[in-house]
Short mmCIF file of C-alpha atoms in Angstrom, two decimals:
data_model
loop_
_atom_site.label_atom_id
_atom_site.label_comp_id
_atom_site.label_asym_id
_atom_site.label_seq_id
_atom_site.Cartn_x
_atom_site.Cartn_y
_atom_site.Cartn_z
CA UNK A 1 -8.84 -63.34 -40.49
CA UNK A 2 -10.25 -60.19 -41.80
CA UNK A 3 -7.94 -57.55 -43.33
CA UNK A 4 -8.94 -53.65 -42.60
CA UNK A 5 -7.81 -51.85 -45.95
CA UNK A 6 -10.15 -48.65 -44.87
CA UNK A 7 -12.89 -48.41 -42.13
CA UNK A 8 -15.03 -49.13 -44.76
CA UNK A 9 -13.86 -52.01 -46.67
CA UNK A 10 -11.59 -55.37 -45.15
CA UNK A 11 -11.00 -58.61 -47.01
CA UNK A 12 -10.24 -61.67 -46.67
CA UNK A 13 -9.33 -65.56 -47.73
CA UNK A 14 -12.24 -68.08 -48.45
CA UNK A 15 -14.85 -68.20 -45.69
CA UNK A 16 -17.52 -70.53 -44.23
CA UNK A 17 -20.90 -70.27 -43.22
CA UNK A 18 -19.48 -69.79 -39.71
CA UNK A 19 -17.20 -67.11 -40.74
CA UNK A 20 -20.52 -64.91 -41.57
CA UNK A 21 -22.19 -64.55 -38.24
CA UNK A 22 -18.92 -63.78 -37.19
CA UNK A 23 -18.54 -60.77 -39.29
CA UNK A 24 -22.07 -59.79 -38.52
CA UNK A 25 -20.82 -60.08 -34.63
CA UNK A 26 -17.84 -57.50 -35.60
CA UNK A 27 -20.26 -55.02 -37.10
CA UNK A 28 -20.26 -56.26 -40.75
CA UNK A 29 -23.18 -55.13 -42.57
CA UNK A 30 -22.23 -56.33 -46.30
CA UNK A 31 -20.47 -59.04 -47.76
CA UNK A 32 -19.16 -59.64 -50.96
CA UNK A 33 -18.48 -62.86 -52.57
CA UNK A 34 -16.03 -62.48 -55.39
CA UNK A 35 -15.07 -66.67 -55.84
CA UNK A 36 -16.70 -67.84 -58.87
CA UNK A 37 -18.89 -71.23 -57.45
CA UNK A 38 -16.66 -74.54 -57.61
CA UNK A 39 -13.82 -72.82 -58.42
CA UNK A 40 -11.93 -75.14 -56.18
CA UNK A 41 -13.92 -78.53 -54.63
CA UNK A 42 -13.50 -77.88 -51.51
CA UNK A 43 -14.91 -74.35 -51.35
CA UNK A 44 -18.65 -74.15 -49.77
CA UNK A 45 -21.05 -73.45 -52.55
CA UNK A 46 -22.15 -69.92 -53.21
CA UNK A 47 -26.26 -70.80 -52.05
CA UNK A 48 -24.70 -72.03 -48.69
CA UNK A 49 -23.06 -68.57 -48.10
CA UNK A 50 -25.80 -66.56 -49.18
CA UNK A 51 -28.59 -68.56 -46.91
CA UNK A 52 -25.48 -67.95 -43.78
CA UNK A 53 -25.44 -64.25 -44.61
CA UNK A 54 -29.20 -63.99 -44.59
CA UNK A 55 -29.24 -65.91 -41.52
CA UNK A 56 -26.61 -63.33 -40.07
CA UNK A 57 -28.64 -60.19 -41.29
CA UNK A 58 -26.07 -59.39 -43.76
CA UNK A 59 -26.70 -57.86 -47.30
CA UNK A 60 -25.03 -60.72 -49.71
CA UNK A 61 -23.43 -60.03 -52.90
CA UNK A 62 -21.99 -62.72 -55.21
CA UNK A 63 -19.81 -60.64 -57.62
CA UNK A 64 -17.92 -63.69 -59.39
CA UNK A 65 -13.89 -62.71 -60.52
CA UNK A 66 -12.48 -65.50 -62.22
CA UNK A 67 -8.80 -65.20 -63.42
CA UNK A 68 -9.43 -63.98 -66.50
CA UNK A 69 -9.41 -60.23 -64.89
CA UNK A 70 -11.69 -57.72 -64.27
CA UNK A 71 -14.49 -56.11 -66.13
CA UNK A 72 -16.44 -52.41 -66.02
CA UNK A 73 -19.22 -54.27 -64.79
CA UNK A 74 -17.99 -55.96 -61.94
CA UNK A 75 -15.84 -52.78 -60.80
CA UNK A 76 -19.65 -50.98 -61.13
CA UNK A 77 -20.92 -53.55 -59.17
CA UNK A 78 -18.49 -53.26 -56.34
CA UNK A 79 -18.90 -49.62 -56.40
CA UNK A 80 -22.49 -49.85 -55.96
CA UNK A 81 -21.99 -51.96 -52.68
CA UNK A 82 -19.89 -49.57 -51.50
CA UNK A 83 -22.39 -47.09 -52.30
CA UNK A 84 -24.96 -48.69 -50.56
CA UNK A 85 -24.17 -50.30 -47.94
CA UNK A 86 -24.48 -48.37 -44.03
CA UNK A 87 -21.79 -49.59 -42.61
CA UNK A 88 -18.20 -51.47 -43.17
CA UNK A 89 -18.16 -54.62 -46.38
CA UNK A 90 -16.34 -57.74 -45.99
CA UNK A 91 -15.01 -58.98 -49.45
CA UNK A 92 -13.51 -62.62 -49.80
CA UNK A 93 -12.11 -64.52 -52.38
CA UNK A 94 -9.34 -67.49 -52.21
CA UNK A 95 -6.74 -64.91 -50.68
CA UNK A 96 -8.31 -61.45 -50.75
CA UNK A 97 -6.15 -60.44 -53.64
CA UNK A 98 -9.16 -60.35 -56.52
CA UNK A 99 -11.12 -58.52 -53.22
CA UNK A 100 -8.47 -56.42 -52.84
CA UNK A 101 -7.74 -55.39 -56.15
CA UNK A 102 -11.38 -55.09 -57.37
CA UNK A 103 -12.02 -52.88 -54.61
CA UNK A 104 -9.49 -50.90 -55.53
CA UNK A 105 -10.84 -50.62 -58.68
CA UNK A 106 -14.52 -49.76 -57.58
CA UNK A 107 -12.73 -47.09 -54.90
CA UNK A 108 -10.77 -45.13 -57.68
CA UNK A 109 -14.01 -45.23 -59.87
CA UNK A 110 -16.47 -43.64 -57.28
CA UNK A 111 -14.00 -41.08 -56.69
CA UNK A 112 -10.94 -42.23 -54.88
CA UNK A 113 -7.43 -40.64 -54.68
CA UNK A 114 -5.43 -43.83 -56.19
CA UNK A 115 -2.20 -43.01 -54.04
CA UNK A 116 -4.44 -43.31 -51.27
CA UNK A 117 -5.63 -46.53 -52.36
CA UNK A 118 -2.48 -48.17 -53.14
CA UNK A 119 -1.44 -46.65 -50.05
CA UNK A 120 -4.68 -48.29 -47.99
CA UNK A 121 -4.02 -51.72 -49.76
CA UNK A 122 -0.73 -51.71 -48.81
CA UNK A 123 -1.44 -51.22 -45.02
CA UNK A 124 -3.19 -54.18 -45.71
CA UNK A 125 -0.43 -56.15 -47.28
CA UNK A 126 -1.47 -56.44 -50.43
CA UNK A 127 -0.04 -54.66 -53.54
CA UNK A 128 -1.96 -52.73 -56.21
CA UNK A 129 0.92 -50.65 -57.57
CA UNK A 130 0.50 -52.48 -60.62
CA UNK A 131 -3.45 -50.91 -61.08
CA UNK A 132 -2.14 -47.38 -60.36
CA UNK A 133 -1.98 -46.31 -64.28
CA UNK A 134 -6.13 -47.86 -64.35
CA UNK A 135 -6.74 -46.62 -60.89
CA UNK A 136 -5.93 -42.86 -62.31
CA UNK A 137 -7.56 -43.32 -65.64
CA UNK A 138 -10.88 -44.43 -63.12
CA UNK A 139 -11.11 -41.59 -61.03
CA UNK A 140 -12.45 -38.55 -61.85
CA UNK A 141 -9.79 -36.65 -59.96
#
């Protein structure tokens, strides 16, 4: 259910309540939420996750992506988690793919070698080649 891409960052599909304690039970200390609310109907609402993370004693972060792509802002924001948080993130959105690509995103900016992050995605199934031109212009290397 939830995809490793590095020890410190695994994704996944849309989650329930339910899903969060369980992440919290396999050492989770983060979770990102990167579904816009109601995107679909039958996705829980965002409040109902954040109240389950709480309840599971994990950090919560809604950091919205809707199709429209990415922006500096939200890449900062994800890089900031990252940053901050002690121990692995969990980031979910219908599929992982927005997770997985923002992530990628946030990696190259804090610093990230972007073969190695096309490389960790990959591992993971999903494919970021397409990023690798932005991924390079993001990182400082």
């Amino acid at each position: 259910m939830f995809i490793r891409l590095t020890d410190q960052i695994s994704v996944a599909g849309q989650l329930d309540p339910g899903d969060l304690a369980q992440a919290a039970a396999e050492g989770f200390v983060s979770v990102v939420n990167n579904r816009p609310d109601g995107e679909t109907f039958d996705q829980p609402a965002e409040s109902v996750l954040a109240d389950a993370a709480a309840a599971a004693g994990l950090a919560y972060t809604a950091i919205p992506i809707d199709h429209s792509g990415f922006t500096m802002a939200q890449v900062e924001a994800m890089a900031a988690v990252l940053d901050e948080a002690s121990g692995p993130v969990l980031a979910w959105c219908r599929s992982g793919t927005r997770s997985a690509n923002l992530w990628a995103l946030a990696e190259a900016r804090r610093g990230g070698d972007p073969d190695a992050i096309v490389a960790a995605a990959a591992r993971g199934r999903y494919d970021v080649s397409g990023l690798l031109p932005t991924l390079q212009s993001l990182s400082p290397r």
